[in-house]
Coordinates of C-alpha atoms in Angstrom, one line a residue:
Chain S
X1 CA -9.9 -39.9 8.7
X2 CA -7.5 -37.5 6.8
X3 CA -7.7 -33.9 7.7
X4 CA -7.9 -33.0 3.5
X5 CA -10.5 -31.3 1.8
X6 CA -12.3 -32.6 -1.1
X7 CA -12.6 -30.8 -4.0
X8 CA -15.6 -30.6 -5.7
X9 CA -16.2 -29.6 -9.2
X10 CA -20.1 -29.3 -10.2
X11 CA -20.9 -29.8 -13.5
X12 CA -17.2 -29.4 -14.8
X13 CA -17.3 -28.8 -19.2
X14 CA -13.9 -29.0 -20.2
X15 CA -12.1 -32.6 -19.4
X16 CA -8.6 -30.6 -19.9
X17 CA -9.9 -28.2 -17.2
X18 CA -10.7 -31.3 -14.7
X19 CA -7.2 -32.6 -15.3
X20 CA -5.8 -29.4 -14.7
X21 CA -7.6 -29.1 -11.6
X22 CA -6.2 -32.5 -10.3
X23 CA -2.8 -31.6 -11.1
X24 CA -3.6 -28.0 -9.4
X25 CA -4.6 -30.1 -6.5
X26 CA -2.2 -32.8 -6.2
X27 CA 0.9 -30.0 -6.8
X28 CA -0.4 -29.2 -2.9
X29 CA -1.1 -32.0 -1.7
X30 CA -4.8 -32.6 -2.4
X31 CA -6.0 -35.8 -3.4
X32 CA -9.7 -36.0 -2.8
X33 CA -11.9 -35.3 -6.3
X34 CA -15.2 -35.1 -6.5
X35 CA -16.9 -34.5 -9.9
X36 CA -21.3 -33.6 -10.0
X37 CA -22.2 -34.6 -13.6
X38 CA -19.1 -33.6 -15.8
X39 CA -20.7 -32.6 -18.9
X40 CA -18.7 -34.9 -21.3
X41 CA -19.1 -37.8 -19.5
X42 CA -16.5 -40.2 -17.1
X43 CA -14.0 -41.4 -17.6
X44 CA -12.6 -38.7 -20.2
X45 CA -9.0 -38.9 -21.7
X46 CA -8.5 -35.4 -22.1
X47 CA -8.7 -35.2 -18.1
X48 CA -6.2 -37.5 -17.5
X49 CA -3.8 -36.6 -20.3
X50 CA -3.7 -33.2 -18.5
X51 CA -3.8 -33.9 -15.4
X52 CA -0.4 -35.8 -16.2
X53 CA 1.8 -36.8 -12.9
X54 CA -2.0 -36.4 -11.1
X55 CA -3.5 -39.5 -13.0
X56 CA -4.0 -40.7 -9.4
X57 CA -6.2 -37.5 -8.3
X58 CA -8.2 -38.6 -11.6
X59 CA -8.4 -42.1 -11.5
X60 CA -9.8 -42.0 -8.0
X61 CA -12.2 -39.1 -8.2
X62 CA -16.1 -40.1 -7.4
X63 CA -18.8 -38.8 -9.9
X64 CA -21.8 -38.1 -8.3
X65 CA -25.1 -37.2 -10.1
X66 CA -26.2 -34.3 -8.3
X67 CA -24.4 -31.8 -5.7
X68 CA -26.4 -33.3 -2.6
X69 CA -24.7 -37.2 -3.1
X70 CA -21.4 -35.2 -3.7
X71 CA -22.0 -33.6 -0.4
X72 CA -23.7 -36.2 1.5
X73 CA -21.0 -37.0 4.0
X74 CA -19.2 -33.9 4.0
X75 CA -20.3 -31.5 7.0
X76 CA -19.2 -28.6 6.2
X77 CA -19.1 -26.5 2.5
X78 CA -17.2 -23.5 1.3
X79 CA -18.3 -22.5 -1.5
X80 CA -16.4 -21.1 -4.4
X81 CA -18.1 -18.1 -6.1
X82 CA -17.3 -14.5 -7.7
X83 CA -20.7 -12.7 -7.4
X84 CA -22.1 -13.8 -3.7
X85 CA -25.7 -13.5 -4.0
X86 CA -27.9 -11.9 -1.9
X87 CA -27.6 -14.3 0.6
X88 CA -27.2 -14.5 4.7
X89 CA -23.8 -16.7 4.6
X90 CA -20.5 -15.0 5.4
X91 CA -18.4 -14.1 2.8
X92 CA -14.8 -15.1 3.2
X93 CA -11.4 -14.0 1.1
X94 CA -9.7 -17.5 0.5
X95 CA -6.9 -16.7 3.5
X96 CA -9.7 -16.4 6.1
X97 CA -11.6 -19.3 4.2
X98 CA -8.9 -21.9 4.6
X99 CA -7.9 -21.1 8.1
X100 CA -11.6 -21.7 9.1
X101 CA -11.5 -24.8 7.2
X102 CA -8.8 -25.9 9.3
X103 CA -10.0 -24.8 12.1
X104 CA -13.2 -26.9 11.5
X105 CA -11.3 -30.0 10.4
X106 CA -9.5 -30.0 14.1
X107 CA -13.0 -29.6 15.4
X108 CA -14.2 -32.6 13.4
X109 CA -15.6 -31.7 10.4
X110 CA -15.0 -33.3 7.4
X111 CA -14.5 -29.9 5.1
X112 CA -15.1 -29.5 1.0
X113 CA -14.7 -26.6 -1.6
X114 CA -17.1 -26.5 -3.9
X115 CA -16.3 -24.9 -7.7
X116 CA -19.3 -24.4 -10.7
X117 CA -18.9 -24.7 -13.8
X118 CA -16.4 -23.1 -16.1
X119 CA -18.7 -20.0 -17.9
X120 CA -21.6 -19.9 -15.9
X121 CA -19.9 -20.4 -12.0
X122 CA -22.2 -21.7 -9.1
X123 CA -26.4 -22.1 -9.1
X124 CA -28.1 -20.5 -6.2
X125 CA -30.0 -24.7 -5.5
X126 CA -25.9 -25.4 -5.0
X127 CA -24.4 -22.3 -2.9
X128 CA -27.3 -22.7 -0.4
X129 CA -26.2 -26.1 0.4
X130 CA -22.5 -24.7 1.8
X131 CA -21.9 -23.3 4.9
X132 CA -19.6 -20.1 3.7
X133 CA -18.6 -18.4 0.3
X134 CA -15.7 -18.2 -0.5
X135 CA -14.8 -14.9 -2.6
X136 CA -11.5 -14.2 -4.0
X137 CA -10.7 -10.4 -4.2
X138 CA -9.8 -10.0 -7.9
X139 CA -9.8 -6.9 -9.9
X140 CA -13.0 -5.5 -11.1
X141 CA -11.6 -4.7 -14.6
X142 CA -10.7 -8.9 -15.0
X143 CA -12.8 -10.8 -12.4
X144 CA -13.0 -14.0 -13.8
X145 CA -10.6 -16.7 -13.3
X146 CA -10.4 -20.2 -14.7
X147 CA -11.6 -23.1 -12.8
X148 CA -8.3 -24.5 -11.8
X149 CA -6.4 -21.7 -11.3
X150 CA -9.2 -21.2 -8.9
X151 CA -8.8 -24.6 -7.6
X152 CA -5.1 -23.8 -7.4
X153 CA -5.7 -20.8 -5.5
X154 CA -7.3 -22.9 -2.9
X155 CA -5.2 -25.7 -3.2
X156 CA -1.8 -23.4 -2.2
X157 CA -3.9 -21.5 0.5
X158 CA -4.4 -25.4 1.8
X159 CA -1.1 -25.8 2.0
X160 CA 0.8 -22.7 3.5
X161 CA -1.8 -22.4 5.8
X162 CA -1.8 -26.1 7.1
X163 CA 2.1 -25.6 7.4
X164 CA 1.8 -22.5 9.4
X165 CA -1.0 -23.8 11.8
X166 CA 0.6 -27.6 11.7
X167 CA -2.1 -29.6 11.0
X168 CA -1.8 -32.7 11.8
X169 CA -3.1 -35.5 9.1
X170 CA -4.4 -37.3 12.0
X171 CA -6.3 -37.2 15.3
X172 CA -9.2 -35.6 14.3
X173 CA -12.6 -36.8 14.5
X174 CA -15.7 -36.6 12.5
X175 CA -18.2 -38.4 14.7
X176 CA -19.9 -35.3 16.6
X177 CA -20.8 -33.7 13.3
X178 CA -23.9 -34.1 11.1
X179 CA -23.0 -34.4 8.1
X180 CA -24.4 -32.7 5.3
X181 CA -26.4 -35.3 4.3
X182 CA -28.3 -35.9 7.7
X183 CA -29.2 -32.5 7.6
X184 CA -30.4 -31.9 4.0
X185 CA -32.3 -35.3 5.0
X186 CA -34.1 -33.2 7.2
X187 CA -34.3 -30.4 5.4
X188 CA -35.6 -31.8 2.7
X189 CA -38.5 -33.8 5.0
X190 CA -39.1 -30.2 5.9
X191 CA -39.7 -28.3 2.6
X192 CA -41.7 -31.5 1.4
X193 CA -44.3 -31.1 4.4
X194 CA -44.3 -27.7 4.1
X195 CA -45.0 -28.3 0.3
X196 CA -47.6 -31.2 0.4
X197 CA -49.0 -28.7 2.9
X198 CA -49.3 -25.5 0.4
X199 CA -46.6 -23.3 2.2
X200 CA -44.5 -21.9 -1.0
X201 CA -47.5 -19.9 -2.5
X202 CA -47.4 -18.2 -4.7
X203 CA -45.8 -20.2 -6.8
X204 CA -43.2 -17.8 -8.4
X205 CA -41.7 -17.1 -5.0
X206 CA -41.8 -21.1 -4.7
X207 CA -37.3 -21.4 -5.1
X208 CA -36.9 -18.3 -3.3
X209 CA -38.6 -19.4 -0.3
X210 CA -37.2 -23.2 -0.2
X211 CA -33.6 -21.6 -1.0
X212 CA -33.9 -19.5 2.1
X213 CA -34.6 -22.5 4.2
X214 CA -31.9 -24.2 2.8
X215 CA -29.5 -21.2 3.6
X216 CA -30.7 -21.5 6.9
X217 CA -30.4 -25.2 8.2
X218 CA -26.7 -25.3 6.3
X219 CA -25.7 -22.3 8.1
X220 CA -25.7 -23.5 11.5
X221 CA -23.6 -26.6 11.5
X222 CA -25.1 -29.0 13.9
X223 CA -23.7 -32.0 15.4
X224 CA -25.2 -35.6 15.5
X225 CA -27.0 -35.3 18.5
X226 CA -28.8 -31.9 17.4
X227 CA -30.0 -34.0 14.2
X228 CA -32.1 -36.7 16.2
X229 CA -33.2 -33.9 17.8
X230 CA -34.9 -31.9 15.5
X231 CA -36.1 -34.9 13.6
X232 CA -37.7 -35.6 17.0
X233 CA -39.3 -32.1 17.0
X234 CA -40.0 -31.8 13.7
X235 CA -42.2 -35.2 13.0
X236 CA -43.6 -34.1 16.7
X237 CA -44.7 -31.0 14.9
X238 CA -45.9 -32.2 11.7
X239 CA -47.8 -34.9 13.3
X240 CA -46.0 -37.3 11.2
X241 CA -44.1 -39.2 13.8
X242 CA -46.8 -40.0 16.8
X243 CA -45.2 -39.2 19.8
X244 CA -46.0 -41.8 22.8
Chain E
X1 CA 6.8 5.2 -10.5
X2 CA 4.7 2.9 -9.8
X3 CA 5.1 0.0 -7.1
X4 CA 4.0 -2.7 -9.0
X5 CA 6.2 -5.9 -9.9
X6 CA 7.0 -6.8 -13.5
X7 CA 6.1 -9.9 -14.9
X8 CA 9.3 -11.4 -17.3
X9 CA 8.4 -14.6 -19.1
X10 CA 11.6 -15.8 -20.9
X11 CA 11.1 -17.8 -24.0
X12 CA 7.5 -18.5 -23.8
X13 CA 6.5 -21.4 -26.1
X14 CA 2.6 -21.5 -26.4
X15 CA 0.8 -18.4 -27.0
X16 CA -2.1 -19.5 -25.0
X17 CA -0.1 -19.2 -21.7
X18 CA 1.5 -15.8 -22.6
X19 CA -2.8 -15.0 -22.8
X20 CA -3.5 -16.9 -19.4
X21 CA -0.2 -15.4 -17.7
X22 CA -1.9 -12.2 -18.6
X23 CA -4.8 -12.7 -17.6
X24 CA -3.6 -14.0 -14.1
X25 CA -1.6 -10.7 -13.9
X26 CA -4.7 -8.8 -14.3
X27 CA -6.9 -10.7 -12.2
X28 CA -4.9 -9.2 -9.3
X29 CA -4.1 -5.8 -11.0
X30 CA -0.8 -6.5 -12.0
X31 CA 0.0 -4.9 -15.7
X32 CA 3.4 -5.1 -16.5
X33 CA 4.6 -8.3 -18.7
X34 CA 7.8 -8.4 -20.4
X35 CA 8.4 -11.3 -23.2
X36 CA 11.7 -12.3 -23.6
X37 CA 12.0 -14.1 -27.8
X38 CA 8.6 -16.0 -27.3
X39 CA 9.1 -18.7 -29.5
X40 CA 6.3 -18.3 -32.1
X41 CA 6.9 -14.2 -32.7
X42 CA 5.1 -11.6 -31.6
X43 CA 2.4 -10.4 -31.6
X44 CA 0.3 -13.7 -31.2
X45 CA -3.5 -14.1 -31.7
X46 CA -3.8 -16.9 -29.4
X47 CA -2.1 -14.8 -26.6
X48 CA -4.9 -12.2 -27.1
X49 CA -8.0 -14.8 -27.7
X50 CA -6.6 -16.6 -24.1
X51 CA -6.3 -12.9 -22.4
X52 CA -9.5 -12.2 -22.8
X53 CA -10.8 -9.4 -20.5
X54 CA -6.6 -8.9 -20.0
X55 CA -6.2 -7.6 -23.7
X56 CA -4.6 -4.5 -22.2
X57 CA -2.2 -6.7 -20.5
X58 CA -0.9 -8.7 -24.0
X59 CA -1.4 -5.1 -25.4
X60 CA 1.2 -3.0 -23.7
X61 CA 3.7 -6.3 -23.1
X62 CA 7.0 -5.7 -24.1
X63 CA 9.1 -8.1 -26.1
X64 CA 13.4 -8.0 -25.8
X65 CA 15.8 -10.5 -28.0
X66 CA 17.3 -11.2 -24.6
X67 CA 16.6 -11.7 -20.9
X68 CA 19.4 -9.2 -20.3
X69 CA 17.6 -6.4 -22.2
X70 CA 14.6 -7.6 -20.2
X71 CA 15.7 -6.9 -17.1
X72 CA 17.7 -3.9 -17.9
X73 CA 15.7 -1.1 -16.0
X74 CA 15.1 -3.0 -13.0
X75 CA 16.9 -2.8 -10.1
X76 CA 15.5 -6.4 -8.0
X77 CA 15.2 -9.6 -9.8
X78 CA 13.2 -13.1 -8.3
X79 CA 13.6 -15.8 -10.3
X80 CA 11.1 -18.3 -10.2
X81 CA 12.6 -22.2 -10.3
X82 CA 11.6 -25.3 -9.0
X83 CA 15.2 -26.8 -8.6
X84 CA 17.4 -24.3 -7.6
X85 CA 20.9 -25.3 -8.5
X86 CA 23.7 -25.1 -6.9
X87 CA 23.7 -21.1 -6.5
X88 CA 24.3 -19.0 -3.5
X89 CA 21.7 -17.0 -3.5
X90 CA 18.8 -17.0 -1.0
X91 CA 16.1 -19.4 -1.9
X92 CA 12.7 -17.8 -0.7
X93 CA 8.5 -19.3 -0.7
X94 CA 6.3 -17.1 -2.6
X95 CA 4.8 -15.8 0.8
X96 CA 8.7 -14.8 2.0
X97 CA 9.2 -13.5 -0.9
X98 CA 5.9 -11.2 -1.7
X99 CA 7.1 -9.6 1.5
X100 CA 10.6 -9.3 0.4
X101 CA 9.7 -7.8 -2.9
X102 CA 7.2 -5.1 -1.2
X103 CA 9.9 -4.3 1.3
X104 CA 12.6 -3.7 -1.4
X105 CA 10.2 -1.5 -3.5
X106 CA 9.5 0.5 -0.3
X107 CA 13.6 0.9 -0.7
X108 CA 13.2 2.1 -3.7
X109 CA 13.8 -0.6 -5.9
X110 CA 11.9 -1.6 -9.2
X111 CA 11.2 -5.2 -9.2
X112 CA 11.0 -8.0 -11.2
X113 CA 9.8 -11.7 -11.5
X114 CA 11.1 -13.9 -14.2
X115 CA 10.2 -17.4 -15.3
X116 CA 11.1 -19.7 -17.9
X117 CA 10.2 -21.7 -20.5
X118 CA 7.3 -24.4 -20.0
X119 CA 9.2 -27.4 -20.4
X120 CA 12.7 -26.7 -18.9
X121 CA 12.0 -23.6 -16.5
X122 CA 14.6 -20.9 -16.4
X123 CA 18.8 -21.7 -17.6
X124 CA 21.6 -20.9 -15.4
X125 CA 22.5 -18.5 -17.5
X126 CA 19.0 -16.4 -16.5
X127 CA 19.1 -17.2 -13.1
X128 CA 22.6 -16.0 -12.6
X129 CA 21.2 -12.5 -13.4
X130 CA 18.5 -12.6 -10.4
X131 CA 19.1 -11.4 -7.0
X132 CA 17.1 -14.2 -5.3
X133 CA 15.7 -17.3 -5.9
X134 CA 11.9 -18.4 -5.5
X135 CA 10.7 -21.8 -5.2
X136 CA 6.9 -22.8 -4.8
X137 CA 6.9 -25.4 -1.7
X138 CA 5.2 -28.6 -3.8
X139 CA 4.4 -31.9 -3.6
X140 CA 7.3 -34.1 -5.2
X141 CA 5.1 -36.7 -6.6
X142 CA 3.6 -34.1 -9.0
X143 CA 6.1 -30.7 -8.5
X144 CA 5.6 -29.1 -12.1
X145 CA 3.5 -26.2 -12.0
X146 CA 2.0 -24.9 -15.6
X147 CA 3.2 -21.4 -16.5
X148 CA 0.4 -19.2 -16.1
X149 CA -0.5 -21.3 -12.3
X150 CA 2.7 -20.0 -11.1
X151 CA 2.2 -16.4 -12.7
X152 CA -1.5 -16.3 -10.7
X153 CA -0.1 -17.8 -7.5
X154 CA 2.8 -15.0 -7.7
X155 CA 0.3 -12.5 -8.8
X156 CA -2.5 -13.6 -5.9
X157 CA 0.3 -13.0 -3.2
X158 CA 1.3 -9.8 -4.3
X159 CA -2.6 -8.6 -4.1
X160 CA -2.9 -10.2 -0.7
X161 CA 0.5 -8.8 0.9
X162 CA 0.0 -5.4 -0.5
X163 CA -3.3 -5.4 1.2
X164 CA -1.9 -6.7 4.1
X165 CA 1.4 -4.6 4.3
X166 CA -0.5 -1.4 3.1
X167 CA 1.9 -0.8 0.2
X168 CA 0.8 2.5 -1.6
X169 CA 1.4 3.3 -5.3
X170 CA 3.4 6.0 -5.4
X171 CA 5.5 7.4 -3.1
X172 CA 8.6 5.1 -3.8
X173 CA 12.0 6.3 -5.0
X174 CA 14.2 4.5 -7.7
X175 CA 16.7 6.8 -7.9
X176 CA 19.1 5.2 -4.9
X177 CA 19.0 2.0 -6.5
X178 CA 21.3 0.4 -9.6
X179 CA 19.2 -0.9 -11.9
X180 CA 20.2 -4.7 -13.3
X181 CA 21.3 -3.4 -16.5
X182 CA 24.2 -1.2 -15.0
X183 CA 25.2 -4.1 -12.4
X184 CA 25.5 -5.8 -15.6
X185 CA 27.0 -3.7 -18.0
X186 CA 30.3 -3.7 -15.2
X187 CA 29.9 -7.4 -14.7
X188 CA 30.1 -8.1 -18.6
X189 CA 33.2 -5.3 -18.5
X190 CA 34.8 -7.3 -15.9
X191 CA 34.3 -10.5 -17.1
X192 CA 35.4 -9.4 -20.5
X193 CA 38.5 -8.1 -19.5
X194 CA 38.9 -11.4 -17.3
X195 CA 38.4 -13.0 -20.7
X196 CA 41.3 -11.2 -23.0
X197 CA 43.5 -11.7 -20.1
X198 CA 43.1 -15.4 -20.5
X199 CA 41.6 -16.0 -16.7
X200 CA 39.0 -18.6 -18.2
X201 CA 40.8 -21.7 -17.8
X202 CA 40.7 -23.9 -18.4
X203 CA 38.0 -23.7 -21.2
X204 CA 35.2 -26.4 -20.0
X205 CA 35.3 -24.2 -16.6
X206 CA 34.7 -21.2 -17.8
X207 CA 30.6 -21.0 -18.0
X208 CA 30.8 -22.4 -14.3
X209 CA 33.6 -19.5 -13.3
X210 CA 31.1 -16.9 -15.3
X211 CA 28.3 -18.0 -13.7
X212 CA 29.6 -17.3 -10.3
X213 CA 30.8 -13.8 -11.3
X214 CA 27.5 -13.0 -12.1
X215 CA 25.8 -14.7 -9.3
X216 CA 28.2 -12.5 -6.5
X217 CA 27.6 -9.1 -8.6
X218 CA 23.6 -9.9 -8.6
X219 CA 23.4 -10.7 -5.2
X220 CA 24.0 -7.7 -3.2
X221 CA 22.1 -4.7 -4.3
X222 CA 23.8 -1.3 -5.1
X223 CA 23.6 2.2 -5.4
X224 CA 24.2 4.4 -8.6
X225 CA 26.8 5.3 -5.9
X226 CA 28.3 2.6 -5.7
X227 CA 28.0 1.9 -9.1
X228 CA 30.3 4.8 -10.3
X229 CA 32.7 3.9 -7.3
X230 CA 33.0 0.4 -8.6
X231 CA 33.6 1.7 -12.2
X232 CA 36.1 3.9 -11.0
X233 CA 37.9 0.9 -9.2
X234 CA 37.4 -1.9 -11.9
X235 CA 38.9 0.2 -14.6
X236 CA 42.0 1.4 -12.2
X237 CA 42.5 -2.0 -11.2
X238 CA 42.0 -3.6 -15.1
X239 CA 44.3 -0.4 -15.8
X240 CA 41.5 0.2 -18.6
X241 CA 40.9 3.4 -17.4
X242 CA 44.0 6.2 -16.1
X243 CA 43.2 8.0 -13.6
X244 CA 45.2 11.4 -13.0

């Protein structure tokens, strides 16, 4: 499996801002597109009339409906956001970002970046399921900065980085890993017990209190063997599995 | 006098990436933009409307007839390209040549980055005037960066060296330094005197033999010292100028 990260846009508006985002990508090197509900629709022209000698970064991009399928069988997230919530996930400058991505793709991971959309930037339901922000230091007086320049940013970190540490394409290996999937699998088992079991009262503090358990199990990456584990445990404790 | 790099777009076509080459600027604090004849006047609405929270930048640009005028006041030129021709002068990465910049405005010098037009990138005859060359490592399949990318990936390494390298705001001297307009001013008087005295030949050489009068007097930086020395020896030698 390719040492790349895959880019992934949630809920993208613009089309020309998807194709610029490919060619951002493909100018270093980046192939692998991943779009969560674009809000015009897929295929869309505009996307690949900008995206231009990238048309291949666009034609094989994979729309998912929601952020979990995008993530599924990635197992580890960075995600992309200006305004880190309050929230118990390191907060990384994009130097420091990539060179742990790297170093996780040599330990097996398979790593993605994950960008909201163009005005409004990131949800809370979708930074909880990364591992890490990702924060570039930009000036207070003009802190905003268009989705694929962002994507650039990342893109051209990917790539001097990777050339200074020599990544290699090949050899690594994503089989220890959970992916992200397998653990929002559990996850999710979790919060729904918890719920069918009247945990998240009161209700208004309901999305708080199922965001900080997300935050939690995607903080810790796990590897495969810790996920049959804690399924183990966990249908042990909710009585749901009957242990022999 | 301030550390910070200039910003010299020559012949800008589209006022919306003037506005977004702003904006990048300004997303890492940079404030200094010089237009050289942007092709649909000046000022330009769009340029403002794309700017957005970087009005101040589009503001305070300043616009010159020529990329000689441009450049006049600064004593360290970079020219962006992503084909160097055939020049002798150092071609550097972004990274190399953040460093490079920082370290010459330690020296004193006022620095500058200049890049071309959209569609055909900077001429010969702008490059020439630069004291080094910078060229953005990219993939080949898809190496054309837009405009305001390659402003923001310029602009992003500058922020993150300075950091890096500690570089203060003040504290730096320009007064050891030639700036580009008096390197040029002797170059032009030496290559017009060249000129009356028929050295140009034959005819269809003579941009080429220009070109490489102007790439050796660009390259290696000079004093005001040396400046007035090699005033005083070009117009003993050209005879232009009797001394007692």
């Amino acid at each position: 499996m390719s040492g790349m990260p895959a880019i992934i846009l949630v809920q993208p508006q613009l089309g020309e801002n998807i194709g610029a985002a490919a060619r951002a990508m493909y100018n270093f090197g980046l192939t692998e597109l991943r779009l969560v509900n674009p809000r015009d629709g897929w295929p869309n022209d505009r996307a690949g009339a900008t995206a231009a000698a990238a048309g291949t970064v666009i034609d094989n991009a994979q729309v998912f409906s929601t952020t979990q399928e995008a993530l599924a069988n990635l197992s580890y997230i960075y995600a992309l956001t200006v305004r880190p919530r309050d929230m118990t996930k390191s907060v990384l400058i994009p130097e420091t970002a990539i060179i742990d991505s790297i170093s996780k793709t040599r330990s097996g991971h398979k790593v993605g970046f994950m960008f909201g959309p163009e005005r409004s930037g990131l949800e809370n339901t979708d930074i909880v399921q990364a591992n890490k922000i990702v924060s570039v230091p930009v000036n207070t007086a003009c802190p905003s900065i268009n989705l694929a320049q962002c994507v650039l940013l990342m893109s051209y970190e990917w790539s001097r980085q990777r050339k200074t540490l020599n990544l290699s394409d090949s050899g690594v290996d994503t089989s220890t890993y959970a992916s992200v999937g397998d653990v929002q699998k559990l996850t999710d088992f979790v919060i729904n017990t918890l719920e069918s079991r009247d945990f998240f009262v009161p209700v208004t503090k309901k999305t708080v209190m199922q965001e900080s358990i997300r935050n939690m199990t995607s903080r810790v990456p796990v590897t495969q063997k810790d996920i049959q584990t804690l399924w183990g445990a966990v249908r042990t404790l909710t009585g749901k599995f009957q242990k022999r």
